[in-house]
Short mmCIF file of C-alpha atoms in Angstrom, two decimals:
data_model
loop_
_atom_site.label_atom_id
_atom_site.label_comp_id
_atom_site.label_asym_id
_atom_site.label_seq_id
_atom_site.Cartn_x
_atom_site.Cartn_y
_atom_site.Cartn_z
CA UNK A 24 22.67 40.43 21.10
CA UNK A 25 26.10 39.54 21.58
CA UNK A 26 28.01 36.93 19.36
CA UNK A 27 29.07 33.67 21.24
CA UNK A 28 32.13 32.04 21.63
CA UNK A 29 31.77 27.92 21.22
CA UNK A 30 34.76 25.90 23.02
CA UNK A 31 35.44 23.08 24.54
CA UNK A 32 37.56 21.97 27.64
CA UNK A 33 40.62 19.82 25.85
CA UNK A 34 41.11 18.19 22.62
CA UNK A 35 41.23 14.35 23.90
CA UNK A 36 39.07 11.62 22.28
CA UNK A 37 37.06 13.63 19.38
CA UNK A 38 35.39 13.47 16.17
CA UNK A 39 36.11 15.80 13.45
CA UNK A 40 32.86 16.47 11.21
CA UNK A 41 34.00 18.90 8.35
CA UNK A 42 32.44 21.86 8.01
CA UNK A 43 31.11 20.97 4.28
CA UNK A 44 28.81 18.15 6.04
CA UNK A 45 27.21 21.01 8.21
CA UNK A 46 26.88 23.60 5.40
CA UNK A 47 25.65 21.01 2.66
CA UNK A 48 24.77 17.79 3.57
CA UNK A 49 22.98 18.19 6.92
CA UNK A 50 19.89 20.24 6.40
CA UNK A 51 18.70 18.03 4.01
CA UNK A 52 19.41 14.42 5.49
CA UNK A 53 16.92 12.63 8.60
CA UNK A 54 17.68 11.54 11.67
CA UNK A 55 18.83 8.08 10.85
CA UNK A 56 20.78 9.02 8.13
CA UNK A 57 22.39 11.81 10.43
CA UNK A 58 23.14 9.56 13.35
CA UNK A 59 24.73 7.24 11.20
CA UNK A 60 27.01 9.30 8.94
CA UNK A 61 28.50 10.66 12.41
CA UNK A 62 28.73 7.19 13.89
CA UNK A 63 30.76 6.24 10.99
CA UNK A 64 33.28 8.93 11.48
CA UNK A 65 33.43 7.96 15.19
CA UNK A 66 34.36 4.40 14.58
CA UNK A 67 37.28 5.97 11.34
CA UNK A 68 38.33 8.15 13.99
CA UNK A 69 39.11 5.26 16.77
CA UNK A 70 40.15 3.15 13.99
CA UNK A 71 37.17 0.27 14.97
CA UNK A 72 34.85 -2.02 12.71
CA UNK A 73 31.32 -2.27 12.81
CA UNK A 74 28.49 -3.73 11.23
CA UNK A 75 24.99 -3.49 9.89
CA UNK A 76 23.55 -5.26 12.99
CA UNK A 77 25.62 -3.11 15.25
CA UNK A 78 24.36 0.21 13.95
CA UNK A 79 20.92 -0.87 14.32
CA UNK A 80 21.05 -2.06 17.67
CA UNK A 81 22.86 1.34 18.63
CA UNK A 82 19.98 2.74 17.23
CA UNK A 83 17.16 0.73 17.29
CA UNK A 84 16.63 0.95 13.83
CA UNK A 85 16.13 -2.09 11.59
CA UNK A 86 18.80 -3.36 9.65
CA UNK A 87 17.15 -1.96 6.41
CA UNK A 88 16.47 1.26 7.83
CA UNK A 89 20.60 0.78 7.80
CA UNK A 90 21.37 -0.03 4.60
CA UNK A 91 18.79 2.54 3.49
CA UNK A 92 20.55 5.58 5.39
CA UNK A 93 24.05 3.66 4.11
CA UNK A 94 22.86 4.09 0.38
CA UNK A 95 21.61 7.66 1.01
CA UNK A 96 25.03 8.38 2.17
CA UNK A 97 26.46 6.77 -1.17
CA UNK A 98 24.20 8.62 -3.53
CA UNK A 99 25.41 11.66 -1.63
CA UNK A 100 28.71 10.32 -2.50
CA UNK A 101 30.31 10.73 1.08
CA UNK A 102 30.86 7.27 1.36
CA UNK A 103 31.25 3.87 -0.78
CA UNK A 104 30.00 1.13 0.22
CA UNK A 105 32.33 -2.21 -0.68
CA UNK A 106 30.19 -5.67 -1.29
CA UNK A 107 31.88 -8.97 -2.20
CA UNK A 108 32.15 -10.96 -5.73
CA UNK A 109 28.63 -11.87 -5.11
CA UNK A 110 27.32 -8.30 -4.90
CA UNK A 111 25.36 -9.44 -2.21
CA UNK A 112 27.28 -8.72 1.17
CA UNK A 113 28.67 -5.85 2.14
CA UNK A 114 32.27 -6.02 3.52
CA UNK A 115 33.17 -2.91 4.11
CA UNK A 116 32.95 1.21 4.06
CA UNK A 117 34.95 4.13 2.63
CA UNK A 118 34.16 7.38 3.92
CA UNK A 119 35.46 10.34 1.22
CA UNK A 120 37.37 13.21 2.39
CA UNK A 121 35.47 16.78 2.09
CA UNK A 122 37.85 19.69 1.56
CA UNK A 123 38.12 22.73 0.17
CA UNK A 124 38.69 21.62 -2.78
CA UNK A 125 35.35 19.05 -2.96
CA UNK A 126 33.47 22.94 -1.50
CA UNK A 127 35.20 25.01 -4.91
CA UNK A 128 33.83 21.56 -7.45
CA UNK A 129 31.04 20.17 -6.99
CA UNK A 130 28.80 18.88 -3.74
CA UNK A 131 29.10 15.70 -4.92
CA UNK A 132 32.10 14.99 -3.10
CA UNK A 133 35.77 14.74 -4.00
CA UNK A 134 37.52 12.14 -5.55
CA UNK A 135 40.27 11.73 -3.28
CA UNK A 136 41.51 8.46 -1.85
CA UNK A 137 39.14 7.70 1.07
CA UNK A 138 39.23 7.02 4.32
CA UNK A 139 38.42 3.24 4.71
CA UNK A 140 36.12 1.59 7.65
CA UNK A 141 36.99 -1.68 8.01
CA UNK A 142 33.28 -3.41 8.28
CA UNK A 143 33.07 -7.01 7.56
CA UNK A 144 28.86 -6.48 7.92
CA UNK A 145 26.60 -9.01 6.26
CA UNK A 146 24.00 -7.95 3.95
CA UNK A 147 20.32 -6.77 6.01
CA UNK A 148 17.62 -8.90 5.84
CA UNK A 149 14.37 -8.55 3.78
CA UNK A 150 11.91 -7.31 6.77
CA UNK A 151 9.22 -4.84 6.35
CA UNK A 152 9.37 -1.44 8.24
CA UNK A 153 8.18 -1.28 11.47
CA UNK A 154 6.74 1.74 13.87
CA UNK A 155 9.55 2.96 13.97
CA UNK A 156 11.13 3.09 11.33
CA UNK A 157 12.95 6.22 9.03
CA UNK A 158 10.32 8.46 6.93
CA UNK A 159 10.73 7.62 3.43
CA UNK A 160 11.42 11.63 2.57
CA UNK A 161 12.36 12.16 -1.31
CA UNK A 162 15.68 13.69 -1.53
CA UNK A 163 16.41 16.57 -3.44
CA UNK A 164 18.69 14.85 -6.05
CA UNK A 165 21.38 17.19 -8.28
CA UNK A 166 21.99 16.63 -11.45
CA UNK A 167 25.31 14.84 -11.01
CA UNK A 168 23.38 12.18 -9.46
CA UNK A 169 20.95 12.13 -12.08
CA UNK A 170 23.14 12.06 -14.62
CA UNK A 171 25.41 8.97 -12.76
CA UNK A 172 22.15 7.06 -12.77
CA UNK A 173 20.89 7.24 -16.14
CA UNK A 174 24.47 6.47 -16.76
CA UNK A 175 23.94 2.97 -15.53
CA UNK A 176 23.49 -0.19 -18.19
CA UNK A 177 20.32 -1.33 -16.54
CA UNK A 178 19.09 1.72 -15.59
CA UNK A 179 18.82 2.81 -19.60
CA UNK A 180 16.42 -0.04 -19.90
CA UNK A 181 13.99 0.61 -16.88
CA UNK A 182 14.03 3.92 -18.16
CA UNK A 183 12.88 2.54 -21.72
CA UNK A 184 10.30 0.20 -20.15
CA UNK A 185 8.70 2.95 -17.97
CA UNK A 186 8.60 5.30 -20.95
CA UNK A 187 6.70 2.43 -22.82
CA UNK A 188 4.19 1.88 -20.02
CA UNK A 189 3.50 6.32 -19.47
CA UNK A 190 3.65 6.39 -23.78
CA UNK A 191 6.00 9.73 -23.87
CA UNK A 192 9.49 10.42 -22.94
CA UNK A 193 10.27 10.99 -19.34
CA UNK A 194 10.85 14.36 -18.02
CA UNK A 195 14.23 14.63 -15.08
CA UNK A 196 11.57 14.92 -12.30
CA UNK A 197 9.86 11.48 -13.63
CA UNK A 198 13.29 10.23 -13.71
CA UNK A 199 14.45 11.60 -10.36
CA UNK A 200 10.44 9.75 -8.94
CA UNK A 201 12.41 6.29 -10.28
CA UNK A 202 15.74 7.18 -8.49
CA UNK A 203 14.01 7.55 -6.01
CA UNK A 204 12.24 4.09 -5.77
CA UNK A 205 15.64 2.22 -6.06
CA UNK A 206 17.59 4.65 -3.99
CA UNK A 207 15.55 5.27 -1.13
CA UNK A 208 12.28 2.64 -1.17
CA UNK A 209 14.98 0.09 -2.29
CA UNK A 210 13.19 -1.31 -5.04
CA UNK A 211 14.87 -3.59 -7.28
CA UNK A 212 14.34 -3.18 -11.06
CA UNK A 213 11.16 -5.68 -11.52
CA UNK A 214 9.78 -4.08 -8.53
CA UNK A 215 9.81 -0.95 -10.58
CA UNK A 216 8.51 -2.56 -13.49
CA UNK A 217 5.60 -3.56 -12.00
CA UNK A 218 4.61 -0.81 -9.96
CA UNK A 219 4.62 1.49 -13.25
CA UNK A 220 2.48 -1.13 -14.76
CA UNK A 221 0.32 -1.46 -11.92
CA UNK A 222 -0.14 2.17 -11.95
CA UNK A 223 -0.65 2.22 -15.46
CA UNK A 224 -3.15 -0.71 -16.06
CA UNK A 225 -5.25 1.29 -13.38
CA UNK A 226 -5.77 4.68 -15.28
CA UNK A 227 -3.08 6.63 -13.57
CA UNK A 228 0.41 7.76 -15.22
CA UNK A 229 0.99 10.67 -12.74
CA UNK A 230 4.43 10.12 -10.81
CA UNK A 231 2.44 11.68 -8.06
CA UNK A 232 -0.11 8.87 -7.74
CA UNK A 233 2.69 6.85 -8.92
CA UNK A 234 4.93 7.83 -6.18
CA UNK A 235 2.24 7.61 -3.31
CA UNK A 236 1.57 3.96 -4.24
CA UNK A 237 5.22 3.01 -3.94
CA UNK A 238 5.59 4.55 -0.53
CA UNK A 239 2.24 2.43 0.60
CA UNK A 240 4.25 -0.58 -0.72
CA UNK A 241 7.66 0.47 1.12
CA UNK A 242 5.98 0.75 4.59
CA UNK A 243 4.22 -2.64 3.89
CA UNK A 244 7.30 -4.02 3.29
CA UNK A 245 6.88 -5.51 0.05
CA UNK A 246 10.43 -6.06 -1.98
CA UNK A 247 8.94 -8.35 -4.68
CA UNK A 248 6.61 -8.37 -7.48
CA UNK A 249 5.11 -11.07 -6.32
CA UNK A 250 4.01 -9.83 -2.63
CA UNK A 251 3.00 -6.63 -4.83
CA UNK A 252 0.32 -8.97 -7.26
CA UNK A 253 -0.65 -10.20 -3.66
CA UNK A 254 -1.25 -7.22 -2.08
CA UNK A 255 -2.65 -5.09 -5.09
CA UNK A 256 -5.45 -8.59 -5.64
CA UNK A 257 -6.98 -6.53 -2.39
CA UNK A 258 -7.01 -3.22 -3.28
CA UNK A 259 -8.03 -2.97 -6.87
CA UNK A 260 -11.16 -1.47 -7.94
CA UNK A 261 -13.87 -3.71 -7.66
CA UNK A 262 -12.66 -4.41 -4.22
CA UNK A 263 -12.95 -1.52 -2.79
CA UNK A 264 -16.57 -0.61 -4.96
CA UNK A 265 -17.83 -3.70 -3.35
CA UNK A 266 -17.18 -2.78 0.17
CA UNK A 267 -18.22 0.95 -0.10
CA UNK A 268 -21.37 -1.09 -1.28
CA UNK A 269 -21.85 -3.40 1.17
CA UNK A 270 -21.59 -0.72 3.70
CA UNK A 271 -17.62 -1.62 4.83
CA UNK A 272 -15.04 1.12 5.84
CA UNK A 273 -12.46 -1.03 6.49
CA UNK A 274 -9.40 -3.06 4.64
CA UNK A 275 -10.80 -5.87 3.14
CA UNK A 276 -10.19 -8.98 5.13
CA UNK A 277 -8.73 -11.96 3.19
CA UNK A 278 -11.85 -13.99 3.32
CA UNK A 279 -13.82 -10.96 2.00
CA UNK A 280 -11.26 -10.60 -0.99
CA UNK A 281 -11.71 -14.65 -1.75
CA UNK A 282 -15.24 -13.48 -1.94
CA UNK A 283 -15.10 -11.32 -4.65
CA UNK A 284 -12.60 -13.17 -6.51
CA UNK A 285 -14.80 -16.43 -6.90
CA UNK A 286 -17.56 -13.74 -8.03
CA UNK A 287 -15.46 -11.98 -10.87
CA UNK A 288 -13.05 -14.89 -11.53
CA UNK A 289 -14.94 -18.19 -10.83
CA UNK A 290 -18.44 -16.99 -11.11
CA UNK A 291 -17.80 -14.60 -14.11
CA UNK A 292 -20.14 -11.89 -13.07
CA UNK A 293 -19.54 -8.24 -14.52
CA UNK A 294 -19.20 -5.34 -11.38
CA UNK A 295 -22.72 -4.13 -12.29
CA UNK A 296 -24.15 -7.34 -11.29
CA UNK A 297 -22.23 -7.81 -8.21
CA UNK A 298 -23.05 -4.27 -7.06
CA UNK A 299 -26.54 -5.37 -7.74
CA UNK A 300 -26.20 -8.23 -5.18
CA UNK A 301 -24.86 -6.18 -2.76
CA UNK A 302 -27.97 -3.58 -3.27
CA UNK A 303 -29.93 -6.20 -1.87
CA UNK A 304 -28.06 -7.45 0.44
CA UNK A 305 -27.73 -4.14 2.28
CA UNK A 306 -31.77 -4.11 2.27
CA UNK A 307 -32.20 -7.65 3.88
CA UNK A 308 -30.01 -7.71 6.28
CA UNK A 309 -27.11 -6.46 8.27
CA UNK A 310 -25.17 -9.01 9.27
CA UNK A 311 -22.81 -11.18 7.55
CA UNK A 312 -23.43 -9.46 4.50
CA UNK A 313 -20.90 -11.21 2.39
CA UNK A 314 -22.58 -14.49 2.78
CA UNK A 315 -25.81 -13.43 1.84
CA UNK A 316 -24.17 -11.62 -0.84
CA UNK A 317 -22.76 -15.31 -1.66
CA UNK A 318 -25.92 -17.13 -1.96
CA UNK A 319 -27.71 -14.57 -4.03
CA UNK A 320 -24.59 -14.73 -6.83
CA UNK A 321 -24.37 -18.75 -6.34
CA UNK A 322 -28.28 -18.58 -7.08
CA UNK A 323 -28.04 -15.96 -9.88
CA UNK A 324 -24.74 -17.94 -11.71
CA UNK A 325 -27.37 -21.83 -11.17
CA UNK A 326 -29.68 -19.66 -13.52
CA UNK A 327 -27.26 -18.58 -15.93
CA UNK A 328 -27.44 -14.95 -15.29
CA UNK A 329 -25.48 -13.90 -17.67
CA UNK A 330 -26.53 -9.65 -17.61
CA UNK A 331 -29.26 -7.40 -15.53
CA UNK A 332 -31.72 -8.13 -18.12
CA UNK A 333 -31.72 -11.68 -16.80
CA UNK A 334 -32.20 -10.29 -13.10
CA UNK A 335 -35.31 -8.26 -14.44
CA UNK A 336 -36.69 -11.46 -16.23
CA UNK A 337 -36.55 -13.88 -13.05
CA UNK A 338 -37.64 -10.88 -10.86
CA UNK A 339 -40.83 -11.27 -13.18
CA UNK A 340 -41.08 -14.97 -13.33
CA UNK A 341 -40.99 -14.74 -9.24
CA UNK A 342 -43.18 -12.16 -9.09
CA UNK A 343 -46.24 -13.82 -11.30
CA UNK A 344 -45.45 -16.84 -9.02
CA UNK A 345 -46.09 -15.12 -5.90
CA UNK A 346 -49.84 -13.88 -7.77
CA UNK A 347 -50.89 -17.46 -8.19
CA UNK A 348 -50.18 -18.65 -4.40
CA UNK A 349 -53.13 -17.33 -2.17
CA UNK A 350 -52.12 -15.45 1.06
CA UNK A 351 -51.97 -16.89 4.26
CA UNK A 352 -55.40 -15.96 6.52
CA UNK A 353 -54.18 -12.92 8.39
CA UNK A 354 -54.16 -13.77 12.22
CA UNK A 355 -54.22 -11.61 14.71
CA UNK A 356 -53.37 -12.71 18.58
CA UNK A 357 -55.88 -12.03 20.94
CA UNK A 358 -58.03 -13.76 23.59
CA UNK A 359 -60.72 -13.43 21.40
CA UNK A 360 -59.22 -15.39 18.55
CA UNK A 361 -58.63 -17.95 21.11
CA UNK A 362 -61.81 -18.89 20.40
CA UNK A 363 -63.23 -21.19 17.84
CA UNK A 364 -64.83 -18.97 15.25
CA UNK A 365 -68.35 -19.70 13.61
CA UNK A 366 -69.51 -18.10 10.12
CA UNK A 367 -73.15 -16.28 10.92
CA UNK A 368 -75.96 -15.15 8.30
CA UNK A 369 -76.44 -11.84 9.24
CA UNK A 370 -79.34 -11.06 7.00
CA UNK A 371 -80.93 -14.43 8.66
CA UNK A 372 -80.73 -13.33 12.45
CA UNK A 373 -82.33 -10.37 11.22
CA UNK A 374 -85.09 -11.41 10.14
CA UNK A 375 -85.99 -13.78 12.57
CA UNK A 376 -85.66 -11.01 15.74
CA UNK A 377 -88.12 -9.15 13.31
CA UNK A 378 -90.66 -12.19 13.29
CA UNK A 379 -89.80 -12.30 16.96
CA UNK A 380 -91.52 -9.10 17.48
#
């Protein structure tokens, strides 16, 4: 097949991507990140401003989907990203200048003075992702960036705590899973902290688990610790044992997870004798489960049911109760029984047709 020759009609109103971004950068970046990285080099080019709020609505990405592809871009060290004394808004953008010389170093980008984007753009918003927003793809980190961000002051001691939590030294890939939550997932430090924690007070110190767990919390949009404890309050363990036992597929609803926190918290009551609750529960009835659930744990914690054996015991008492009531006269409906009934001797109304004959 024959080679083809690419042109164009004139040379008026371009942008120039270097060939470095094509060979090395592009394969391995999304969509979002793509679009912006070129829409940065079209406003250098025409020597325009922009901001956070501007890319997204040229996009319709969120403003943290922004930032996000803006710090992707910094890792990547094609850009730097300028914030005020604060540290808190960004005011503007340098874009680096890929050369030959940045191809015969290192990928990382060269160290020449960069081209600057003037961007007076305020800092994005806290929102959690929407439909639409960016996958959350792991990049493929080198080990320049690695090395930058173990570098860091405060990176040394979220490295320290997380080793603490897992109880070994972390391999490059375990440290490339928390580079990862801060570059990417945007995570701040205590975020981190807690979500190892999380993970580890659970029974799981695999990055993997660890790693799936953070991108639930990134598409939830949780940025805090706090809206972490929240969330995690309906997903732990007994949560989710209770609903598999009470016959429920679904997320727990909030009124369901107040539930089961008045049993284990307020009501004291170990899994094993909730579960047992909800044993019976599923055999009485199905409909509103939780509340009959409720009134068979209220009853149980009146009679200080304290462990199963205490179950088993007023089982018994109930059950020698039940012997010493008589049962109800079985009655069955009929036109017959419509009747008043009379008690007849038998043995009587034989003998006297006998006598009779």
């Amino acid at each position: 097949m024959a080679r083809l020759n690419i042109y164009k009609d004139n040379q008026v109103d371009s942008t120039i991507v270097p060939n470095l971004f094509i060979d090395n950068y592009m394969k391995d970046a999304n969509d979002a990140q793509l679009k912006i990285y070129l829409y940065l080099l079209r406003k250098m080019n025409a020597h325009q401003s922009t901001s956070v709020s501007d890319i997204a609505d040229m996009f319709n990405h969120t403003e943290k989907d922004v930032i996000r592809a803006l710090k992707y871009w910094e890792q990547m060290h094609l850009i730097d990203l300028d914030f005020d004394g604060s540290g808190k808004e960004l005011v503007g953008i340098h874009i680096r200048d890929l050369d030959a010389e940045t191809a015969a170093g290192t990928a990382a980008g060269a160290q020449s003075p960069p081209s600057f984007v003037p961007a007076p753009v305020p800092a994005a918003a806290a929102e959690p992702p929407t439909e639409s927003a960016s996958p959350y793809a792991k990049p493929s980190y080198s080990a320049d960036q690695l090395r930058e961000f173990k570098s860091r002051q405060d990176t040394m001691q979220l490295l320290g705590i997380a080793e603490a939590y897992i109880g070994k030294p972390l391999t490059p890939s375990e440290i490339k899973s928390i580079l990862y939550f801060s570059d990417r997932l945007c995570f701040s430090d205590d975020l981190i902290d807690y979500l190892i924690q999380y993970c580890v007070d659970n029974g799981h110190k695999s990055f993997h688990y660890i790693e799936k767990v953070a991108l639930e919390w990134a598409e939830a949009g949780i940025t805090t610790p706090e809206q972490a404890r929240e969330t995690s309050a309906r997903y732990n363990k007994t949560v989710y044992t209770v609903m598999k036992e009470l016959g429920k597929n679904g997320s727990p609803t909030s009124t369901e997870v107040g539930y089961i926190t008045r049993w284990v918290n307020e009501y004291g009551f170990s899994t094993d004798i909730i579960l047992e609750a909800c044993r019976r529960t599923v055999l009485s009835t199905d409909k509103r489960r939780f509340e009959y659930a409720e009134s068979i744990l209220n009853s149980w914690k009146t009679q200080n049911v304290h462990q199963k054996s205490d179950i088993i015991q007023l089982d018994n008492i109930y059950r020698e109760r039940r012997k010493t009531v008589p049962a109800p006269a079985k009655q069955t409906n009929n036109r017959f029984n419509q009747f008043p009934q009379n008690d007849y001797d038998f043995d009587a109304l034989e003998e006297a047709l006998l006598s009779n004959t």
